[in-house]
Amino acid sequence: MTARVILGIESSCDETSAALVRVAGESLQVLACNTASQDELHAEYRGVVPEIASRAHLDRIIPVVRSACAEARVSLQQLAGVAVGHRPGLIGSLLVGVSAAKSLAWGLNVPFVGVDHVLAHLIAGLLDHPPLVWPAIGLVASGGHTSLFRMQSPLDIALIGATIDDAAGEAFDKGAAILGIGYPGGASLDAVAEAGDAARIPLPITRLPSLDFSFSGVKTALALAAKNPEHAHRTADLAASFRRVIIAQVLRNLGRALDEYPAATVLVGGGVAANRLLRRDAAALCLERGVALRIADPRWCTDNAAMIAGAGALRIDRGECDGWDMTAQPLSALARGRRGPQARIQ
Ligand code: KG4
Ligand code: ZN
């Protein structure tokens, strides 16, 4: 099998990223990934400002592609294809990446594919690891999505559960804002929680009858607990309890998905997959169930172009290619509201 190198571009939110991945079958090797974060531009607003994000992508897109190629020692002429995250996301931000990717593919006369960002978070677990055993239950927990999937193969996937309100990462960010511990807050809350006692402050674990998730109730419970004079000064304990109930809900649904749909592997990705408690507890759950666990390496959990290059490479390697009319879309076909067979992406 000949290995080929694919360029991936990610610009769906506030990271401008370019990566080169070598593909041979389901083997995906990251040669370089260059990501320019915009956290400092949005911090004062405590959220991503779309207009600021798209302008920053315009400034950064060509430099990140250039430096990824230089780091991998691959010239543009050696590329076998270009992949771009084209949905879901901020439309102005997505358009910058899609336009850059189309121009490059047109100029180089190579295949061009659009990649669903949610699917890419799952494919992140395949990067730099041996191919895994299918079928799998996939879990994406990020700032925008918390979803469960049945996966027959990397590209044959169906949605089986999704959040009905906030995403897990969004809840972590809002929880961190309530506790006054930084923006974006998921990683800081995780670090603070390590030193806390998760049993000291009781918060409720949300249990829906379906495989769906809901995180808005625990956010309110945290806000009330943080106002209670008995707990107000216990930031680490509040963070630990909050983290415990979010991760417990995620893993409860993961366990129920495994009951319903037997699988050989659990595949986890998205920014919240970097969470230390989730990584520990998912390992324990999978050990108990006798299934393999593949969680994306922490550097591939948050938004990056390596996962986009990887997901696109799987399609390009099979001879697939999108038309020039493929464009940016704010919503994902893999998100809530598109259940069962309609959610299949091929
Ligand atoms: O996947 P991602 O980079 O962007 C989206 O596609 O949304 O995820 C970002 C989210 C943010 O909400 C961030 O706070 C959260 O992932 N996050 C974490 C951790 N690291 C990042 N949440 C909990 N624990 C972490 N260690
Ligand atoms: Zn993401």
mmCIF file of C-alpha atoms and ligand atoms in Angstrom:
data_model
loop_
_atom_site.group_PDB
_atom_site.id
_atom_site.type_symbol
_atom_site.label_atom_id
_atom_site.label_comp_id
_atom_site.label_asym_id
_atom_site.label_seq_id
_atom_site.Cartn_x
_atom_site.Cartn_y
_atom_site.Cartn_z
ATOM 1 C CA MET A 1 0.000 0.000 0.000
ATOM 2 C CA THR A 2 1.529 3.383 -0.992
ATOM 3 C CA ALA A 3 1.541 6.073 1.665
ATOM 4 C CA ARG A 4 0.327 9.503 0.587
ATOM 5 C CA VAL A 5 0.466 12.884 2.333
ATOM 6 C CA ILE A 6 -2.699 14.948 2.855
ATOM 7 C CA LEU A 7 -2.922 18.583 4.012
ATOM 8 C CA GLY A 8 -5.682 19.354 6.542
ATOM 9 C CA ILE A 9 -7.041 22.799 7.410
ATOM 10 C CA GLU A 10 -9.164 23.665 10.474
ATOM 11 C CA SER A 11 -10.769 27.087 11.063
ATOM 12 C CA SER A 12 -14.239 26.296 12.448
ATOM 13 C CA CYS A 13 -13.999 28.382 15.634
ATOM 14 C CA ASP A 14 -11.012 30.150 17.185
ATOM 15 C CA GLU A 15 -8.032 27.968 16.237
ATOM 16 C CA THR A 16 -6.329 28.367 12.856
ATOM 17 C CA SER A 17 -4.578 25.082 12.169
ATOM 18 C CA ALA A 18 -2.823 23.243 9.322
ATOM 19 C CA ALA A 19 -1.432 19.700 9.437
ATOM 20 C CA LEU A 20 0.158 17.066 7.228
ATOM 21 C CA VAL A 21 -0.814 13.422 7.704
ATOM 22 C CA ARG A 22 0.595 10.374 5.913
ATOM 23 C CA VAL A 23 -2.135 7.809 5.112
ATOM 24 C CA ALA A 24 -1.947 4.133 4.187
ATOM 25 C CA GLY A 25 -5.284 2.316 4.688
ATOM 26 C CA GLU A 26 -6.427 3.111 8.253
ATOM 27 C CA SER A 27 -2.920 4.022 9.373
ATOM 28 C CA LEU A 28 -2.597 7.790 9.921
ATOM 29 C CA GLN A 29 0.755 9.318 10.830
ATOM 30 C CA VAL A 30 0.967 13.005 11.753
ATOM 31 C CA LEU A 31 4.016 14.619 10.101
ATOM 32 C CA ALA A 32 3.338 18.156 11.389
ATOM 33 C CA CYS A 33 0.544 20.205 12.924
ATOM 34 C CA ASN A 34 0.693 23.945 13.408
ATOM 35 C CA THR A 35 -2.075 25.659 15.410
ATOM 36 C CA ALA A 36 -2.479 29.390 16.099
ATOM 37 C CA SER A 37 -4.817 29.911 19.065
ATOM 38 C CA GLN A 38 -6.941 33.062 19.394
ATOM 39 C CA ASP A 39 -7.682 32.654 23.126
ATOM 40 C CA GLU A 40 -6.010 35.987 23.956
ATOM 41 C CA LEU A 41 -8.213 37.856 21.419
ATOM 42 C CA HIS A 42 -11.494 36.577 22.911
ATOM 43 C CA ALA A 43 -10.614 36.340 26.642
ATOM 44 C CA GLU A 44 -11.920 39.831 27.520
ATOM 45 C CA TYR A 45 -15.341 38.908 26.023
ATOM 46 C CA ARG A 46 -15.421 35.493 27.801
ATOM 47 C CA GLY A 47 -16.500 33.847 24.555
ATOM 48 C CA VAL A 48 -15.577 33.702 20.873
ATOM 49 C CA VAL A 49 -16.525 36.856 18.906
ATOM 50 C CA PRO A 50 -17.266 35.623 15.341
ATOM 51 C CA GLU A 51 -16.101 38.768 13.497
ATOM 52 C CA ILE A 52 -12.792 38.867 15.390
ATOM 53 C CA ALA A 53 -12.306 35.135 14.773
ATOM 54 C CA SER A 54 -12.760 35.271 10.988
ATOM 55 C CA ARG A 55 -10.433 38.263 10.590
ATOM 56 C CA ALA A 56 -7.747 36.515 12.661
ATOM 57 C CA HIS A 57 -8.117 33.339 10.526
ATOM 58 C CA LEU A 58 -7.460 35.442 7.396
ATOM 59 C CA ASP A 59 -4.177 36.735 8.846
ATOM 60 C CA ARG A 60 -3.023 33.329 10.044
ATOM 61 C CA ILE A 61 -4.150 30.757 7.504
ATOM 62 C CA ILE A 62 -1.264 31.020 4.996
ATOM 63 C CA PRO A 63 1.474 31.209 7.689
ATOM 64 C CA VAL A 64 0.196 28.051 9.458
ATOM 65 C CA VAL A 65 0.090 26.103 6.145
ATOM 66 C CA ARG A 66 3.617 27.276 5.278
ATOM 67 C CA SER A 67 5.075 26.367 8.660
ATOM 68 C CA ALA A 68 3.370 22.929 8.755
ATOM 69 C CA CYS A 69 4.883 22.119 5.314
ATOM 70 C CA ALA A 70 8.314 23.377 6.423
ATOM 71 C CA GLU A 71 8.191 21.338 9.650
ATOM 72 C CA ALA A 72 7.199 18.155 7.784
ATOM 73 C CA ARG A 73 9.728 18.897 4.982
ATOM 74 C CA VAL A 74 6.967 18.347 2.457
ATOM 75 C CA SER A 75 6.450 20.748 -0.438
ATOM 76 C CA LEU A 76 2.962 21.708 -1.631
ATOM 77 C CA GLN A 77 3.711 19.868 -4.909
ATOM 78 C CA GLN A 78 4.147 16.589 -2.984
ATOM 79 C CA LEU A 79 0.601 16.683 -1.556
ATOM 80 C CA ALA A 80 -1.863 13.978 -2.640
ATOM 81 C CA GLY A 81 -4.943 15.948 -1.513
ATOM 82 C CA VAL A 82 -6.413 18.703 0.651
ATOM 83 C CA ALA A 83 -9.029 18.259 3.438
ATOM 84 C CA VAL A 84 -10.856 21.049 5.233
ATOM 85 C CA GLY A 85 -13.257 21.184 8.172
ATOM 86 C CA HIS A 86 -16.359 22.600 6.454
ATOM 87 C CA ARG A 87 -19.030 22.037 9.152
ATOM 88 C CA PRO A 88 -20.233 22.726 11.818
ATOM 89 C CA GLY A 89 -18.909 26.061 13.087
ATOM 90 C CA LEU A 90 -18.940 29.823 12.701
ATOM 91 C CA ILE A 91 -19.764 30.481 9.071
ATOM 92 C CA GLY A 92 -17.274 33.352 8.588
ATOM 93 C CA SER A 93 -14.482 31.306 10.165
ATOM 94 C CA LEU A 94 -15.300 28.162 8.160
ATOM 95 C CA LEU A 95 -15.336 30.143 4.895
ATOM 96 C CA VAL A 96 -11.731 31.248 5.418
ATOM 97 C CA GLY A 97 -10.515 27.636 5.701
ATOM 98 C CA VAL A 98 -12.737 26.357 2.894
ATOM 99 C CA SER A 99 -11.587 29.120 0.497
ATOM 100 C CA ALA A 100 -7.915 28.517 1.316
ATOM 101 C CA ALA A 101 -8.295 24.727 0.885
ATOM 102 C CA LYS A 102 -10.173 25.064 -2.416
ATOM 103 C CA SER A 103 -7.589 27.483 -3.818
ATOM 104 C CA LEU A 104 -4.723 25.167 -2.874
ATOM 105 C CA ALA A 105 -6.431 22.059 -4.287
ATOM 106 C CA TRP A 106 -7.331 23.911 -7.509
ATOM 107 C CA GLY A 107 -3.798 25.262 -7.934
ATOM 108 C CA LEU A 108 -2.163 21.893 -7.208
ATOM 109 C CA ASN A 109 -4.765 19.903 -9.170
ATOM 110 C CA VAL A 110 -5.301 17.396 -6.330
ATOM 111 C CA PRO A 111 -8.496 15.973 -4.741
ATOM 112 C CA PHE A 112 -10.343 18.120 -2.199
ATOM 113 C CA VAL A 113 -12.706 16.902 0.567
ATOM 114 C CA GLY A 114 -14.829 18.618 3.216
ATOM 115 C CA VAL A 115 -14.698 17.009 6.669
ATOM 116 C CA ASP A 116 -17.330 17.091 9.426
ATOM 117 C CA HIS A 117 -15.628 18.481 12.551
ATOM 118 C CA VAL A 118 -17.546 16.096 14.866
ATOM 119 C CA LEU A 119 -16.388 13.056 12.870
ATOM 120 C CA ALA A 120 -12.828 14.453 12.896
ATOM 121 C CA HIS A 121 -12.861 14.486 16.740
ATOM 122 C CA LEU A 122 -13.463 10.698 16.593
ATOM 123 C CA ILE A 123 -10.776 10.110 13.964
ATOM 124 C CA ALA A 124 -8.316 11.923 16.289
ATOM 125 C CA GLY A 125 -8.098 8.625 18.216
ATOM 126 C CA LEU A 126 -6.684 6.882 15.128
ATOM 127 C CA LEU A 127 -3.788 9.343 14.705
ATOM 128 C CA ASP A 128 -0.346 7.849 15.396
ATOM 129 C CA HIS A 129 -1.842 4.566 16.690
ATOM 130 C CA PRO A 130 -2.348 1.144 15.084
ATOM 131 C CA PRO A 131 -5.758 0.690 13.354
ATOM 132 C CA LEU A 132 -8.445 -0.287 15.871
ATOM 133 C CA VAL A 133 -10.944 -3.150 16.016
ATOM 134 C CA TRP A 134 -14.505 -2.368 14.815
ATOM 135 C CA PRO A 135 -17.380 -1.976 15.596
ATOM 136 C CA ALA A 136 -16.941 0.818 18.118
ATOM 137 C CA ILE A 137 -19.029 3.107 20.296
ATOM 138 C CA GLY A 138 -17.808 6.656 19.656
ATOM 139 C CA LEU A 139 -18.072 9.508 22.159
ATOM 140 C CA VAL A 140 -17.403 13.137 21.219
ATOM 141 C CA ALA A 141 -17.342 15.537 24.177
ATOM 142 C CA SER A 142 -16.328 19.054 23.170
ATOM 143 C CA GLY A 143 -17.266 22.696 23.627
ATOM 144 C CA GLY A 144 -19.999 22.403 20.987
ATOM 145 C CA HIS A 145 -21.118 18.749 21.113
ATOM 146 C CA THR A 146 -21.653 15.828 23.440
ATOM 147 C CA SER A 147 -22.706 12.878 21.296
ATOM 148 C CA LEU A 148 -22.613 9.090 21.175
ATOM 149 C CA PHE A 149 -22.249 7.132 17.920
ATOM 150 C CA ARG A 150 -22.347 3.561 16.674
ATOM 151 C CA MET A 151 -19.400 3.089 14.344
ATOM 152 C CA GLN A 152 -19.167 0.109 11.979
ATOM 153 C CA SER A 153 -15.968 1.563 10.497
ATOM 154 C CA PRO A 154 -14.283 4.991 10.631
ATOM 155 C CA LEU A 155 -16.648 6.503 8.052
ATOM 156 C CA ASP A 156 -19.846 4.497 8.659
ATOM 157 C CA ILE A 157 -21.303 6.120 11.752
ATOM 158 C CA ALA A 158 -24.762 6.761 13.214
ATOM 159 C CA LEU A 159 -25.807 9.120 16.032
ATOM 160 C CA ILE A 160 -27.391 7.369 19.060
ATOM 161 C CA GLY A 161 -27.382 10.134 21.692
ATOM 162 C CA ALA A 162 -26.718 13.877 21.982
ATOM 163 C CA THR A 163 -27.060 16.754 24.388
ATOM 164 C CA ILE A 164 -30.447 18.419 24.609
ATOM 165 C CA ASP A 165 -28.998 21.696 25.951
ATOM 166 C CA ASP A 166 -25.358 22.563 26.751
ATOM 167 C CA ALA A 167 -22.355 20.514 25.627
ATOM 168 C CA ALA A 168 -20.079 19.064 28.336
ATOM 169 C CA GLY A 169 -17.230 21.465 27.460
ATOM 170 C CA GLU A 170 -19.619 24.408 27.493
ATOM 171 C CA ALA A 171 -20.784 23.330 30.976
ATOM 172 C CA PHE A 172 -17.144 23.122 32.138
ATOM 173 C CA ASP A 173 -16.490 26.618 30.738
ATOM 174 C CA LYS A 174 -19.606 28.052 32.429
ATOM 175 C CA GLY A 175 -18.742 26.253 35.690
ATOM 176 C CA ALA A 176 -15.241 27.746 35.574
ATOM 177 C CA ALA A 177 -16.768 31.214 35.025
ATOM 178 C CA ILE A 178 -19.070 30.702 38.068
ATOM 179 C CA LEU A 179 -16.028 29.714 40.156
ATOM 180 C CA GLY A 180 -13.894 32.536 38.682
ATOM 181 C CA ILE A 181 -11.132 30.270 37.351
ATOM 182 C CA GLY A 182 -10.204 31.493 33.891
ATOM 183 C CA TYR A 183 -11.244 31.356 30.225
ATOM 184 C CA PRO A 184 -11.635 28.975 28.470
ATOM 185 C CA GLY A 185 -12.170 27.205 31.751
ATOM 186 C CA GLY A 186 -12.404 23.436 31.128
ATOM 187 C CA ALA A 187 -8.706 22.692 31.504
ATOM 188 C CA SER A 188 -8.287 25.044 34.522
ATOM 189 C CA LEU A 189 -11.345 23.585 36.280
ATOM 190 C CA ASP A 190 -9.918 20.088 35.695
ATOM 191 C CA ALA A 191 -6.595 21.126 37.267
ATOM 192 C CA VAL A 192 -8.272 22.813 40.271
ATOM 193 C CA ALA A 193 -10.581 19.775 40.772
ATOM 194 C CA GLU A 194 -7.588 17.447 41.187
ATOM 195 C CA ALA A 195 -6.913 19.032 44.604
ATOM 196 C CA GLY A 196 -10.570 18.997 45.742
ATOM 197 C CA ASP A 197 -12.808 16.515 47.546
ATOM 198 C CA ALA A 198 -15.548 15.440 45.107
ATOM 199 C CA ALA A 199 -17.723 13.996 47.900
ATOM 200 C CA ARG A 200 -17.864 17.070 50.145
ATOM 201 C CA ILE A 201 -20.458 19.119 48.208
ATOM 202 C CA PRO A 202 -23.434 17.115 46.899
ATOM 203 C CA LEU A 203 -24.516 17.983 43.333
ATOM 204 C CA PRO A 204 -27.104 15.973 41.345
ATOM 205 C CA ILE A 205 -26.169 13.600 38.497
ATOM 206 C CA THR A 206 -28.578 14.143 35.579
ATOM 207 C CA ARG A 207 -30.073 10.850 34.372
ATOM 208 C CA LEU A 208 -32.177 10.968 31.195
ATOM 209 C CA PRO A 209 -34.088 7.826 30.148
ATOM 210 C CA SER A 210 -32.559 7.943 26.622
ATOM 211 C CA LEU A 211 -28.892 8.064 25.603
ATOM 212 C CA ASP A 212 -29.167 11.880 25.471
ATOM 213 C CA PHE A 213 -27.345 14.292 27.781
ATOM 214 C CA SER A 214 -28.340 17.433 29.681
ATOM 215 C CA PHE A 215 -25.910 19.712 31.504
ATOM 216 C CA SER A 216 -27.904 22.854 32.239
ATOM 217 C CA GLY A 217 -29.267 21.579 35.594
ATOM 218 C CA VAL A 218 -25.842 20.896 37.133
ATOM 219 C CA LYS A 219 -24.695 24.361 36.095
ATOM 220 C CA THR A 220 -27.583 25.892 38.095
ATOM 221 C CA ALA A 221 -26.853 23.541 41.013
ATOM 222 C CA LEU A 222 -23.215 24.695 41.002
ATOM 223 C CA ALA A 223 -24.235 28.378 40.895
ATOM 224 C CA LEU A 224 -26.496 27.820 43.937
ATOM 225 C CA ALA A 225 -23.845 25.838 45.848
ATOM 226 C CA ALA A 226 -21.233 28.523 45.132
ATOM 227 C CA LYS A 227 -23.548 31.143 46.687
ATOM 228 C CA ASN A 228 -24.080 29.053 49.824
ATOM 229 C CA PRO A 229 -21.868 30.622 52.567
ATOM 230 C CA GLU A 230 -21.025 27.109 53.813
ATOM 231 C CA HIS A 231 -19.347 26.179 50.503
ATOM 232 C CA ALA A 232 -18.488 29.504 48.835
ATOM 233 C CA HIS A 233 -14.795 29.459 49.794
ATOM 234 C CA ARG A 234 -14.283 25.779 48.841
ATOM 235 C CA THR A 235 -13.388 26.352 45.171
ATOM 236 C CA ALA A 236 -11.450 23.086 44.745
ATOM 237 C CA ASP A 237 -14.238 20.996 46.343
ATOM 238 C CA LEU A 238 -16.892 22.735 44.205
ATOM 239 C CA ALA A 239 -14.792 22.107 41.053
ATOM 240 C CA ALA A 240 -14.255 18.457 42.013
ATOM 241 C CA SER A 241 -17.988 17.847 42.658
ATOM 242 C CA PHE A 242 -18.969 19.600 39.432
ATOM 243 C CA ARG A 243 -16.428 17.593 37.408
ATOM 244 C CA ARG A 244 -17.588 14.372 39.092
ATOM 245 C CA VAL A 245 -21.276 14.818 38.156
ATOM 246 C CA ILE A 246 -20.534 15.835 34.544
ATOM 247 C CA ILE A 247 -18.193 12.905 33.937
ATOM 248 C CA ALA A 248 -20.542 10.483 35.785
ATOM 249 C CA GLN A 249 -23.385 11.397 33.398
ATOM 250 C CA VAL A 250 -21.147 10.984 30.336
ATOM 251 C CA LEU A 251 -19.884 7.578 31.480
ATOM 252 C CA ARG A 252 -23.322 6.359 32.571
ATOM 253 C CA ASN A 253 -24.587 6.913 29.024
ATOM 254 C CA LEU A 254 -21.458 5.364 27.542
ATOM 255 C CA GLY A 255 -22.071 2.231 29.657
ATOM 256 C CA ARG A 256 -25.726 2.119 28.558
ATOM 257 C CA ALA A 257 -24.696 2.487 24.907
ATOM 258 C CA LEU A 258 -22.400 -0.530 25.356
ATOM 259 C CA ASP A 259 -25.341 -2.492 26.869
ATOM 260 C CA GLU A 260 -27.471 -1.682 23.839
ATOM 261 C CA TYR A 261 -24.915 -1.967 21.040
ATOM 262 C CA PRO A 262 -22.136 -4.520 21.579
ATOM 263 C CA ALA A 263 -18.767 -3.159 20.456
ATOM 264 C CA ALA A 264 -15.109 -4.202 20.467
ATOM 265 C CA THR A 265 -13.802 -0.699 21.147
ATOM 266 C CA VAL A 266 -14.754 2.609 22.750
ATOM 267 C CA LEU A 267 -13.368 5.589 20.822
ATOM 268 C CA VAL A 268 -13.327 8.979 22.571
ATOM 269 C CA GLY A 269 -12.428 12.457 21.272
ATOM 270 C CA GLY A 270 -13.113 16.197 21.668
ATOM 271 C CA GLY A 271 -11.707 18.800 24.063
ATOM 272 C CA VAL A 272 -13.325 17.198 27.146
ATOM 273 C CA ALA A 273 -11.539 13.911 26.299
ATOM 274 C CA ALA A 274 -8.450 15.653 27.745
ATOM 275 C CA ASN A 275 -10.195 15.643 31.149
ATOM 276 C CA ARG A 276 -8.205 13.630 33.678
ATOM 277 C CA LEU A 277 -11.204 12.154 35.492
ATOM 278 C CA LEU A 278 -12.873 11.137 32.211
ATOM 279 C CA ARG A 279 -9.670 9.392 31.078
ATOM 280 C CA ARG A 280 -9.309 7.514 34.397
ATOM 281 C CA ASP A 281 -12.974 6.516 34.716
ATOM 282 C CA ALA A 282 -13.366 5.553 31.033
ATOM 283 C CA ALA A 283 -10.335 3.240 31.428
ATOM 284 C CA ALA A 284 -11.967 1.603 34.477
ATOM 285 C CA LEU A 285 -15.341 1.211 32.693
ATOM 286 C CA CYS A 286 -13.775 -0.370 29.588
ATOM 287 C CA LEU A 287 -11.655 -2.732 31.687
ATOM 288 C CA GLU A 288 -14.778 -3.864 33.563
ATOM 289 C CA ARG A 289 -16.695 -4.354 30.262
ATOM 290 C CA GLY A 290 -13.801 -6.132 28.513
ATOM 291 C CA VAL A 291 -13.692 -3.653 25.602
ATOM 292 C CA ALA A 292 -10.675 -1.806 24.250
ATOM 293 C CA LEU A 293 -10.446 1.929 24.940
ATOM 294 C CA ARG A 294 -8.970 4.404 22.474
ATOM 295 C CA ILE A 295 -8.948 8.017 23.680
ATOM 296 C CA ALA A 296 -7.320 10.617 21.423
ATOM 297 C CA ASP A 297 -3.893 11.700 22.668
ATOM 298 C CA PRO A 298 -4.352 14.899 24.740
ATOM 299 C CA ARG A 299 -2.693 17.049 22.018
ATOM 300 C CA TRP A 300 -5.307 15.847 19.477
ATOM 301 C CA CYS A 301 -8.334 16.344 21.807
ATOM 302 C CA THR A 302 -8.840 20.094 21.379
ATOM 303 C CA ASP A 303 -9.341 21.572 17.893
ATOM 304 C CA ASN A 304 -6.503 20.811 15.493
ATOM 305 C CA ALA A 305 -6.006 20.209 11.774
ATOM 306 C CA ALA A 306 -4.351 16.783 12.219
ATOM 307 C CA MET A 307 -7.755 15.207 12.911
ATOM 308 C CA ILE A 308 -9.199 16.976 9.834
ATOM 309 C CA ALA A 309 -6.300 15.765 7.652
ATOM 310 C CA GLY A 310 -6.760 12.239 9.076
ATOM 311 C CA ALA A 311 -10.510 12.074 8.446
ATOM 312 C CA GLY A 312 -10.104 13.551 4.934
ATOM 313 C CA ALA A 313 -7.192 11.222 4.182
ATOM 314 C CA LEU A 314 -9.375 8.145 4.826
ATOM 315 C CA ARG A 315 -11.741 9.329 2.073
ATOM 316 C CA ILE A 316 -9.085 10.551 -0.366
ATOM 317 C CA ASP A 317 -7.195 7.251 0.070
ATOM 318 C CA ARG A 318 -10.369 5.428 -1.080
ATOM 319 C CA GLY A 319 -10.452 7.554 -4.230
ATOM 320 C CA GLU A 320 -13.222 9.900 -3.009
ATOM 321 C CA CYS A 321 -13.317 13.616 -3.786
ATOM 322 C CA ASP A 322 -15.855 16.450 -3.274
ATOM 323 C CA GLY A 323 -17.009 18.843 -6.007
ATOM 324 C CA TRP A 324 -16.127 22.557 -6.122
ATOM 325 C CA ASP A 325 -19.683 23.336 -4.983
ATOM 326 C CA MET A 326 -18.935 21.840 -1.534
ATOM 327 C CA THR A 327 -19.007 24.761 0.898
ATOM 328 C CA ALA A 328 -19.071 25.838 4.550
ATOM 329 C CA GLN A 329 -22.148 24.885 6.611
ATOM 330 C CA PRO A 330 -22.949 26.086 10.147
ATOM 331 C CA LEU A 331 -24.565 22.785 11.223
ATOM 332 C CA SER A 332 -23.434 19.152 11.227
ATOM 333 C CA ALA A 333 -25.315 16.204 9.761
ATOM 334 C CA LEU A 334 -23.967 14.337 12.812
ATOM 335 C CA ALA A 335 -25.588 16.612 15.383
ATOM 336 C CA ARG A 336 -28.840 16.469 17.340
ATOM 337 C CA GLY A 337 -32.092 16.307 15.413
ATOM 338 C CA ARG A 338 -30.738 14.035 12.672
ATOM 339 C CA ARG A 339 -31.139 10.567 14.154
ATOM 340 C CA GLY A 340 -30.650 7.021 12.971
ATOM 341 C CA PRO A 341 -30.062 6.321 9.293
ATOM 342 C CA GLN A 342 -30.274 10.000 8.278
ATOM 343 C CA ALA A 343 -27.224 10.656 10.449
ATOM 344 C CA ARG A 344 -25.097 8.266 8.424
ATOM 345 C CA ILE A 345 -22.563 10.274 6.515
ATOM 346 C CA GLN A 346 -22.301 7.841 3.638
HETATM 347 O O1 KG4 B 1 -12.991 20.150 20.863
HETATM 348 P P1 KG4 B 1 -12.776 21.535 21.303
HETATM 349 O O2 KG4 B 1 -11.394 22.111 21.183
HETATM 350 O O3 KG4 B 1 -13.721 22.551 20.563
HETATM 351 C C1 KG4 B 1 -14.992 22.249 20.114
HETATM 352 O O4 KG4 B 1 -15.126 21.584 19.066
HETATM 353 O O5 KG4 B 1 -15.917 22.679 20.818
HETATM 354 O O6 KG4 B 1 -13.270 21.587 22.806
HETATM 355 C C2 KG4 B 1 -13.089 22.711 23.590
HETATM 356 C C3 KG4 B 1 -13.754 22.442 24.923
HETATM 357 C C4 KG4 B 1 -13.827 23.681 25.777
HETATM 358 O O7 KG4 B 1 -15.131 23.800 26.268
HETATM 359 C C5 KG4 B 1 -12.820 23.379 26.880
HETATM 360 O O8 KG4 B 1 -13.118 24.016 28.100
HETATM 361 C C6 KG4 B 1 -12.940 21.878 26.998
HETATM 362 O O9 KG4 B 1 -13.042 21.437 25.660
HETATM 363 N N1 KG4 B 1 -11.763 21.273 27.656
HETATM 364 C C7 KG4 B 1 -11.845 20.575 28.794
HETATM 365 C C8 KG4 B 1 -10.528 20.182 29.123
HETATM 366 N N2 KG4 B 1 -9.689 20.654 28.150
HETATM 367 C C9 KG4 B 1 -10.478 21.320 27.253
HETATM 368 N N3 KG4 B 1 -12.902 20.250 29.573
HETATM 369 C C10 KG4 B 1 -12.667 19.526 30.664
HETATM 370 N N4 KG4 B 1 -11.425 19.115 31.055
HETATM 371 C C11 KG4 B 1 -10.338 19.416 30.310
HETATM 372 N N5 KG4 B 1 -9.121 19.009 30.690
HETATM 373 ZN ZN ZN B 2 -13.841 20.762 18.171
#
